Coordinates of C-alpha atoms in Angstrom, one line a residue:
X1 CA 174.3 27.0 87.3
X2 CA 173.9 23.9 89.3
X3 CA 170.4 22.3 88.7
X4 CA 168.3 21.0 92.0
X5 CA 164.6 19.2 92.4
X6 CA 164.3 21.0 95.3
X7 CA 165.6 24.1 97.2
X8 CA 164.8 24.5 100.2
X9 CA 165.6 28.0 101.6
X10 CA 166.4 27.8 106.0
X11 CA 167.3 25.2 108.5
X12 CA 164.4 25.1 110.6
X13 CA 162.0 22.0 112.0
X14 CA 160.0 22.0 108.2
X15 CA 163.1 22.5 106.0
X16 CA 165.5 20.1 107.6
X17 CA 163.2 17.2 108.0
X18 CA 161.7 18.0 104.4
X19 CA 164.9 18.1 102.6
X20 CA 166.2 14.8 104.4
X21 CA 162.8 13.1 103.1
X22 CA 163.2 14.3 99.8
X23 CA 166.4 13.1 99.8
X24 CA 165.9 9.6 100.7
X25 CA 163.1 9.5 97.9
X26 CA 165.8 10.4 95.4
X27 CA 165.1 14.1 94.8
X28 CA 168.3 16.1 94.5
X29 CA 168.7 19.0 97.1
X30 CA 169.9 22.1 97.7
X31 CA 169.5 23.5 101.7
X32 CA 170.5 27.1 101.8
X33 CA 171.2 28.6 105.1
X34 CA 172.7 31.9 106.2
X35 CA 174.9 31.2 109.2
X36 CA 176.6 28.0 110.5
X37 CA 175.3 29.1 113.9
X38 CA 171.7 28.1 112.9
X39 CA 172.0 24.4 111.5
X40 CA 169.0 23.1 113.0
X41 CA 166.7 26.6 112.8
X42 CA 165.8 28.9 115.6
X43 CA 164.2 26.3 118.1
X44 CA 167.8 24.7 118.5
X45 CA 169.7 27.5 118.5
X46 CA 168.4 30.5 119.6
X47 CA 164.7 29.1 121.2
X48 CA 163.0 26.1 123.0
X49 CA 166.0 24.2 123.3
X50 CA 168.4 26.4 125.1
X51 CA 165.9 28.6 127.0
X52 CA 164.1 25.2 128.3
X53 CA 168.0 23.9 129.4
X54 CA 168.2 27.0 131.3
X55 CA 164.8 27.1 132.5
X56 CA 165.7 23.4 133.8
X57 CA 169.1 24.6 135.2
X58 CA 167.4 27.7 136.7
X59 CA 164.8 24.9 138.6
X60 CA 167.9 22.7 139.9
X61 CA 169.6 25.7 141.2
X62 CA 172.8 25.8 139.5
X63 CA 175.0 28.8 138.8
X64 CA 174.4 30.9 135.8
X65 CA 178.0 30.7 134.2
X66 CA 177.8 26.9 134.5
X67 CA 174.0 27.0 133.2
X68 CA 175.4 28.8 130.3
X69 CA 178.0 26.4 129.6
X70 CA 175.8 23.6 129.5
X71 CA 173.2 25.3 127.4
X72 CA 175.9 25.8 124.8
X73 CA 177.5 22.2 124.9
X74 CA 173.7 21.0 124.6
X75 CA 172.6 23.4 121.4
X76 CA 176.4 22.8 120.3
X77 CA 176.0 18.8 120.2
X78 CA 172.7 19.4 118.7
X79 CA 173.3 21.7 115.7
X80 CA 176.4 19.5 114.9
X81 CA 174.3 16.5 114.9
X82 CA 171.5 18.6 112.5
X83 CA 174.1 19.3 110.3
X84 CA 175.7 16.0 109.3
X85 CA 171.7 14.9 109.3
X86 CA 171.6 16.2 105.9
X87 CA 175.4 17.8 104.6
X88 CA 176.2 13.3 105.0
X89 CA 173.4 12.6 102.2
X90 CA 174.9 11.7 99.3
X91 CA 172.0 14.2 97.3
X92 CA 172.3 17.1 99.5
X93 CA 174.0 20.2 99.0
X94 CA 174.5 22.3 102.3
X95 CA 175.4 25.9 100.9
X96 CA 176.2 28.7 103.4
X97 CA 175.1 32.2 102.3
X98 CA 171.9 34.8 102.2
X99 CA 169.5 33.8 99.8
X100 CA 167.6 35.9 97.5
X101 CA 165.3 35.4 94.4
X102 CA 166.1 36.4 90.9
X103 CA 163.3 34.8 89.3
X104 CA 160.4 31.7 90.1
X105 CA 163.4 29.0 89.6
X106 CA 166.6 31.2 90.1
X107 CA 167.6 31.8 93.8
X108 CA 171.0 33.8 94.1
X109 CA 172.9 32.8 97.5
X110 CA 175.4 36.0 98.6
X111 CA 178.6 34.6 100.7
X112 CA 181.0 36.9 101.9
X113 CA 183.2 36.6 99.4
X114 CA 181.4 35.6 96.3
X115 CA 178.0 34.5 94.9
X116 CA 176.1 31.5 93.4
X117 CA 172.8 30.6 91.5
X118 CA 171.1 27.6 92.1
X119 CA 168.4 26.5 89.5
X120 CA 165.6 25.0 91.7
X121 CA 162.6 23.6 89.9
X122 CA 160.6 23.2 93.6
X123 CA 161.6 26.0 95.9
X124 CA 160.4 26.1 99.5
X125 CA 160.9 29.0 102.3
X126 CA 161.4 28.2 105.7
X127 CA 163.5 31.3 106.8
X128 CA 161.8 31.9 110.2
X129 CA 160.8 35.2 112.3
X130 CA 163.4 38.0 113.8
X131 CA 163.2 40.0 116.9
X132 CA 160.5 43.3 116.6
X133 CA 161.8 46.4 118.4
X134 CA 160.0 49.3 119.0
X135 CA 160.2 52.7 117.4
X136 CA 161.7 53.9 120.8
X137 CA 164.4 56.4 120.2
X138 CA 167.8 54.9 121.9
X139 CA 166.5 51.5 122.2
X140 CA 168.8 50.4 119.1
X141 CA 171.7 51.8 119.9
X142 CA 172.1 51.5 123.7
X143 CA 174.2 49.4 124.6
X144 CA 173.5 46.7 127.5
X145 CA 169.6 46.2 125.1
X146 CA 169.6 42.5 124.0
X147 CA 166.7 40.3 122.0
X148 CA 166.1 37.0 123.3
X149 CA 169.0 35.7 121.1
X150 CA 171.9 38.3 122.4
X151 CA 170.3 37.7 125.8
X152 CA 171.4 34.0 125.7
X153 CA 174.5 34.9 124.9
X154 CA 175.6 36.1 128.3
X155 CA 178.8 35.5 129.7
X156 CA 177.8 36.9 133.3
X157 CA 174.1 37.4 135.1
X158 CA 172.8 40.7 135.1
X159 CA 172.0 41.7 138.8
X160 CA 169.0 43.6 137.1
X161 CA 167.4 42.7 134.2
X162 CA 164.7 44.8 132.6
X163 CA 162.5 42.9 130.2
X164 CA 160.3 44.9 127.6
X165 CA 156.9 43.5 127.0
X166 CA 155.2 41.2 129.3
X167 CA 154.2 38.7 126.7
X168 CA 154.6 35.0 126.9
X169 CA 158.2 35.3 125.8
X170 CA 158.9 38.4 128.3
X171 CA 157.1 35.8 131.2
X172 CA 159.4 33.1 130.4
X173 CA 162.9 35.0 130.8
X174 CA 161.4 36.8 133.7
X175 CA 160.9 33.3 135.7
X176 CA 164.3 32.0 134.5
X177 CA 166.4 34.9 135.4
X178 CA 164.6 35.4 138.5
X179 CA 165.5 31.9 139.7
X180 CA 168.7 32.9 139.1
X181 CA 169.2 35.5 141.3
X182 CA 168.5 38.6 138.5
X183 CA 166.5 41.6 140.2
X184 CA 163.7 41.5 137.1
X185 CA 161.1 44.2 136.5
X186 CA 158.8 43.4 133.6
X187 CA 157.5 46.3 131.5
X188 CA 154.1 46.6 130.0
X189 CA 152.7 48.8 127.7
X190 CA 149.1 47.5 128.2
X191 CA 146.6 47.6 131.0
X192 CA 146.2 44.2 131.2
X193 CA 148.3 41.3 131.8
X194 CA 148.8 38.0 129.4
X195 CA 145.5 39.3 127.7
X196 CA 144.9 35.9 126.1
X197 CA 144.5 34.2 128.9
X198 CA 141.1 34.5 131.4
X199 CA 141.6 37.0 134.5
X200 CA 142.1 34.4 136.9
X201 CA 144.9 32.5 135.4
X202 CA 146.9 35.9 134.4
X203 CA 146.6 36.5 138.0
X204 CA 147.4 33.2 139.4
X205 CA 150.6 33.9 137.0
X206 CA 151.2 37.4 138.0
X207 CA 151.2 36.1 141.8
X208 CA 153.8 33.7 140.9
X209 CA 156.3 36.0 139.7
X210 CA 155.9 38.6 142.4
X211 CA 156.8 35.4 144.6
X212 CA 159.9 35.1 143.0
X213 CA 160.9 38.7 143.4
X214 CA 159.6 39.6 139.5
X215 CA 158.0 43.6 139.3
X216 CA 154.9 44.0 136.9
X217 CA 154.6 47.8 135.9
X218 CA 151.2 47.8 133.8
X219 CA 150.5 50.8 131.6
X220 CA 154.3 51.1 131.6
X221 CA 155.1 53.8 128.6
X222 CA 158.8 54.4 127.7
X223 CA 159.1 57.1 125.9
X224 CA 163.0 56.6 125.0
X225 CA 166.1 54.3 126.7
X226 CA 169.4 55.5 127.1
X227 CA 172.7 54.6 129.2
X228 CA 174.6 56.1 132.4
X229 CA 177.3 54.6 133.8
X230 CA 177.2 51.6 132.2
X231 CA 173.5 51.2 132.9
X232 CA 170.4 50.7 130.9
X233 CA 167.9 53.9 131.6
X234 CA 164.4 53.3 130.6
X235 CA 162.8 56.9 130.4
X236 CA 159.0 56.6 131.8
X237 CA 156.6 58.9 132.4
X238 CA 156.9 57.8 136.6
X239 CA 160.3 59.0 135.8
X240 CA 163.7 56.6 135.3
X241 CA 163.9 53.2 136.0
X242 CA 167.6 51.1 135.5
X243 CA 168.8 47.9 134.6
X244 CA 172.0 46.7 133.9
X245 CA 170.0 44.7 130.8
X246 CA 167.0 45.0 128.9
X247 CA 165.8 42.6 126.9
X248 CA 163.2 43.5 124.7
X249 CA 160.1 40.9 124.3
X250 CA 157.8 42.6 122.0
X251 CA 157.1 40.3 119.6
X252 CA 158.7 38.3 116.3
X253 CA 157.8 38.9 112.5
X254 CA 158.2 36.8 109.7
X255 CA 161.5 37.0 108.3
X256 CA 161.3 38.0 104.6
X257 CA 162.8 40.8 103.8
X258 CA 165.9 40.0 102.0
X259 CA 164.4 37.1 99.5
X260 CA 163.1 39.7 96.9
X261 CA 160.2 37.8 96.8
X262 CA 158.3 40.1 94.3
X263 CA 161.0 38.5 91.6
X264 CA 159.8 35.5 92.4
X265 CA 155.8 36.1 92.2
X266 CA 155.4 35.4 95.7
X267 CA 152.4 37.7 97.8
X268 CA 153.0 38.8 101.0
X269 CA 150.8 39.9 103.5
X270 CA 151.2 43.9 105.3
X271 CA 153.4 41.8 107.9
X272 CA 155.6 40.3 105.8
X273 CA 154.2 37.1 106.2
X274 CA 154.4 35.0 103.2
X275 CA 150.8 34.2 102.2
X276 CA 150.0 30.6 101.6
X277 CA 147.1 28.7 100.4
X278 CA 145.8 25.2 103.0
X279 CA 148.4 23.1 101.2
X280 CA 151.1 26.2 102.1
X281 CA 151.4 26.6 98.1
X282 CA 152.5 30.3 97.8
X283 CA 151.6 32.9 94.7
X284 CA 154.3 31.1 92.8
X285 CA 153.4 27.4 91.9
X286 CA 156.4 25.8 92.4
X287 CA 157.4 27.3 95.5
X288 CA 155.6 26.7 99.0
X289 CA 156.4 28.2 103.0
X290 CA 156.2 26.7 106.2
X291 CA 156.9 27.6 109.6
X292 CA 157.1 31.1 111.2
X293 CA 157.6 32.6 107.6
X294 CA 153.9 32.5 107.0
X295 CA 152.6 34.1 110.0
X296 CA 151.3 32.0 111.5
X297 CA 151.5 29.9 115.9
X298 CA 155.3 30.1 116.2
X299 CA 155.7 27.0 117.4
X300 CA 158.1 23.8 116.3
X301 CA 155.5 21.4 116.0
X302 CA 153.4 23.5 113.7
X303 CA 156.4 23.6 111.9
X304 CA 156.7 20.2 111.7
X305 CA 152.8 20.0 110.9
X306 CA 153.7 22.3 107.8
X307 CA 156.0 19.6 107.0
X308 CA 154.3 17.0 106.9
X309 CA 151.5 18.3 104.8
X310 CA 154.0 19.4 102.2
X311 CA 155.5 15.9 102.0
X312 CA 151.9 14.7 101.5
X313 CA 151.5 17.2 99.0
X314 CA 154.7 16.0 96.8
X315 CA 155.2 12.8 98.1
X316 CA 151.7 11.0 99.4
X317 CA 147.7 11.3 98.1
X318 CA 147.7 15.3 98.5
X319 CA 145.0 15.2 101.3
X320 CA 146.8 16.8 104.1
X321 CA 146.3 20.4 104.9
X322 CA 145.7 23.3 107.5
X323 CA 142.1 23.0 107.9
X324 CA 143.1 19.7 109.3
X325 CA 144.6 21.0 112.4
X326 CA 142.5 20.9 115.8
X327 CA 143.1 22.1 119.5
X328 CA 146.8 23.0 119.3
X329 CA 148.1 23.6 122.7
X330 CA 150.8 25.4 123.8
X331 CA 153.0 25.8 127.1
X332 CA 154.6 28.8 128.6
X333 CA 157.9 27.5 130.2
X334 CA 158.3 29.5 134.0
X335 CA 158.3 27.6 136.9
X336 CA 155.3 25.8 137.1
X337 CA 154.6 25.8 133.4
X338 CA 151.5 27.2 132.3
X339 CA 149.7 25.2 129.5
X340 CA 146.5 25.4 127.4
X341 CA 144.3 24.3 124.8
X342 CA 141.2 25.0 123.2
X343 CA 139.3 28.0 124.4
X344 CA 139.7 30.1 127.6
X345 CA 136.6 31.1 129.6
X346 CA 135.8 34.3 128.0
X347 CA 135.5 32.4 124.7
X348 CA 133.6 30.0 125.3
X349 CA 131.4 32.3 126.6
X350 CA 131.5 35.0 123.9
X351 CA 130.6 31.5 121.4
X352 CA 127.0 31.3 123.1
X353 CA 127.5 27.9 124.3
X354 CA 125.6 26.3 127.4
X355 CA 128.7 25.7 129.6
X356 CA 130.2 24.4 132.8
X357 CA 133.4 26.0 134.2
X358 CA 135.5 24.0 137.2
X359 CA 139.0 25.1 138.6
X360 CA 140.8 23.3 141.2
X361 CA 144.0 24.4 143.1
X362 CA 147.0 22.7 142.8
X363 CA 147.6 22.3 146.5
X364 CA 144.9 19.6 146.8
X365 CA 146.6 17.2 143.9
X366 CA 149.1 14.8 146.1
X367 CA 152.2 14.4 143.6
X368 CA 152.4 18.7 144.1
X369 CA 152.8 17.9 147.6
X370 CA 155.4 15.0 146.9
X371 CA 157.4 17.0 144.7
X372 CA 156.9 20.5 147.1
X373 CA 155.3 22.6 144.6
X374 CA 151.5 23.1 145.6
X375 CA 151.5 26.3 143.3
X376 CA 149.1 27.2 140.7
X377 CA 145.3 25.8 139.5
X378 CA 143.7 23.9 136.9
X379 CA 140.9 25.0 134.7
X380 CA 138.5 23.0 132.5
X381 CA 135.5 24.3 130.5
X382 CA 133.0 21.4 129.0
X383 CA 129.9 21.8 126.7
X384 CA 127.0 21.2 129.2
X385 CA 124.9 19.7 126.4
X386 CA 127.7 18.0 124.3
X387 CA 129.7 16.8 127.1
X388 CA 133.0 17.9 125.1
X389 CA 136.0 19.3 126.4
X390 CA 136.0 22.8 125.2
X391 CA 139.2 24.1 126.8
X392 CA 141.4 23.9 129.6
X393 CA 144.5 25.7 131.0
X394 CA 146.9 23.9 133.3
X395 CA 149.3 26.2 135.6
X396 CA 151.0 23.7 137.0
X397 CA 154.4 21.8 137.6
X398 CA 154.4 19.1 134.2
X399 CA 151.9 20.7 132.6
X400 CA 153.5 20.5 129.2
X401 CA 153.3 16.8 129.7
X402 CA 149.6 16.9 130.8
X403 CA 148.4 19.0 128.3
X404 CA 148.9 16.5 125.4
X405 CA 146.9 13.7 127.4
X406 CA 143.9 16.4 127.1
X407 CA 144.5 17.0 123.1
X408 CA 144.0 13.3 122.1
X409 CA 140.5 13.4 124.1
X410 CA 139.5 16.7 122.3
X411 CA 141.0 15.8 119.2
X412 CA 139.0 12.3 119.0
X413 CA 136.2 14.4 120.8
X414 CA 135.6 12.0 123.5
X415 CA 133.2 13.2 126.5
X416 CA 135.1 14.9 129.5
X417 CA 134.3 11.5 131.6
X418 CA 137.2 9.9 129.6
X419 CA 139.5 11.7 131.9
X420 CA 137.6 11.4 134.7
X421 CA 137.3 8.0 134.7
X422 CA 140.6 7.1 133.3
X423 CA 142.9 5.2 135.2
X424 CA 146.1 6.7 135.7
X425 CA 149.2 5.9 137.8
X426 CA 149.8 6.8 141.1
X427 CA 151.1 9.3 142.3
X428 CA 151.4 11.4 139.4
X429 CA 150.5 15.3 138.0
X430 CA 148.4 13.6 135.4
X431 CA 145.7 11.8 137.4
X432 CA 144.4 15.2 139.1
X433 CA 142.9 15.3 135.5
X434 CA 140.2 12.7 137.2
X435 CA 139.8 15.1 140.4
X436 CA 139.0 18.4 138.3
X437 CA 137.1 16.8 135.6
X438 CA 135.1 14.9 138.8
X439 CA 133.7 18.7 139.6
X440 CA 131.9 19.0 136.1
X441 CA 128.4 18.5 137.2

């Protein structure tokens, strides 16, 4: 039984840039993952990084078989690269195969032909979150129903595309595809639309979509999916409704049901989630999880947050943890982008504080007018007595880039005249931040 100071169990953000660290520090270490097609983890493969090259290819106008083709050279270059990262350490043992424990130390990997243990006296999970279907009878089995993953895998566009949950994952294939030139109808179960977010902007997003040809069926309840010539059929009580795909967006869980983790001590939550204390220590005091496996944002820098308080935790003074985190934004990639951080309207509201509210349409910022894209508004709520930033929500074209200007203000919690006062280039997305924060009274 080979012998390692560290096992570190899936390729993702926290487990690839971990085990390259504790490498370079000396450590010996083992990286267990269970395909060769996910060297680098989900956001490489199967997540942000070929969605946003498509999203990007969808903007410019290109055709969908070329799109595709560029997407794979651009996850193939990158996985490649991930892997030599670590298998060209001297210290690092890349080991393909599905892990599973047999004890608190013992972790048995299961190749197609044969099987290992690896001794590990450190072990840490990072094994990510699958695809959640519904308990819809024929949805399955049907052929032509994809998750995001198979839906990437296209060869041809689908002239229709049904999407399954109009979530922020459902949103984002639904502006991509569209762009495209895919006839896309988004299903949704609940009443509402993008529930999170405050009435206004889950309108100003619904109006978007409909502009590019997207339709939003609310209250849409499919009782059962089947196929007819070669089409999806989506059974709904205002009768059928086909596609030629469906992809189903109903959410991700934390992938942990293979790792007999009750051999290994380690508690899970009624999700599946791996339960973890602030320093992402698990049950079992020598092992620890990060990323999606522990339930919590599924995002890659959270990931790469986990990371980095683990490394403090082996490696540094121990004071890292998740209480530390503050304002973590996040960006919904459809065409504009839709970004936010920190509370929405309704909750700053529903916290009792003495707030202002200001929005500002997109239209009036000059650099949306340069780049012919006047779609969209910005949102900001500030503490009226505390003159803090308390949230906003940009639905705009470079957004994502925007948004990370307003988490350094809130995160050193700096007064909303920072921004409107700073100076910023000209003309650029990022100095309408002076114009909206110049309505706050």
């Amino acid at each position: 039984m080979n012998h390692y100071q560290a096992i570190i169990i899936g390729f993702g953000k926290a487990g690839k840039t971990l085990a390259a660290t504790l490498a370079k520090a000396g450590w010996k270490v083992a990286m267990i993952e269970q395909s060769d097609t996910m060297y680098g983890g989900t956001c490489i493969n199967i997540g942000c990084i070929p969605t946003k090259t498509l999203v990007h290819d969808a903007e410019e106008q290109r055709d969908f078989a070329s799109a595709m083709q560029r997407k794979s050279a651009v996850v193939g270059f990158l996985r490649d690269k991930n892997f030599h990262n670590l298998a060209d350490l001297d210290n690092v043992d890349v080991i393909n195969g599905r892990a599973e424990f047999v004890d608190a130390h013992t972790v048995r990997v299961v190749q197609a032909h044969d099987e290992q243990e690896l001794y590990g006296e450190k072990i840490f999970i990072n094994t990510g979150a699958r695809s959640v279907f519904p308990n819809i009878p024929g949805l399955k089995t049907t052929p032509g129903v994809f998750d995001s993953t198979g839906l990437l895998n296209l060869t041809g566009l689908p002239a229709r595309l049904g999407i399954l949950g109009g979530g922020y994952i459902g949103v984002e294939f639904a502006a991509m595809f569209a762009r495209f030139g895919s006839k896309v109808t988004i299903f949704e179960a609940a009443g509402e639309f993008l529930s999170r977010e405050d009435r206004d902007i889950a309108g100003a997003v619904a109006t978007i979509l409909k502009d590019e040809g997207v339709e939003l069926i609310l209250n849409a309840q499919v009782s059962a999916v089947s196929s007819a010539d070669g089409a999806v059929v989506l059974h709904t009580a205002e009768g059928e409704r086909t596609a030629d795909a469906l992809l189903v967006a109903s959410g991700r869980k934390p992938a942990t049901e293979s790792l007999q983790l009750q051999k290994a001590g380690v508690e899970v939550n009624e999700r599946g989630a791996i339960v973890v204390n602030r320093y992402l220590r698990t049950s079992a005091e020598n092992i620890w999880a990060m990323g999606d496996v522990t339930g919590g944002l599924q995002f890659t820098y959270m990931s790469l947050d986990d990371y980095r308080i683990v490394r403090d935790n082996l490696l540094g003074e121990g004071l890292r943890h998740t209480g530390d985190r503050q304002n973590v934004p996040y960006s919904v990639f459809m065409t504009p982008p839709l970004s936010r951080i920190g509370m929405s309207e309704a909750q700053a509201r529903a916290s009792g504080a003495e707030i202002q509210v200001v929005t500002m349409p997109v239209a009036a910022i000059p650099r949306a007018r340069v780049i012919n894209d006047t779609r969209g508004v910005l949102k900001a709520i500030v503490d009226s007595n505390t003159r803090k930033i308390l949230g906003v929500t940009l639905l705009c074209a470079e957004s994502h880039e925007m948004i990370n200007i307003v988490k350094t203000v809130m995160d050193a919690g700096l007064p909303y005249t920072v921004l409107r006062d700073q100076i910023f280039t000209h003309p650029t997305m990022s100095e309408s931040l002076n114009d909206l924060f110049t309505l706050i009274k």
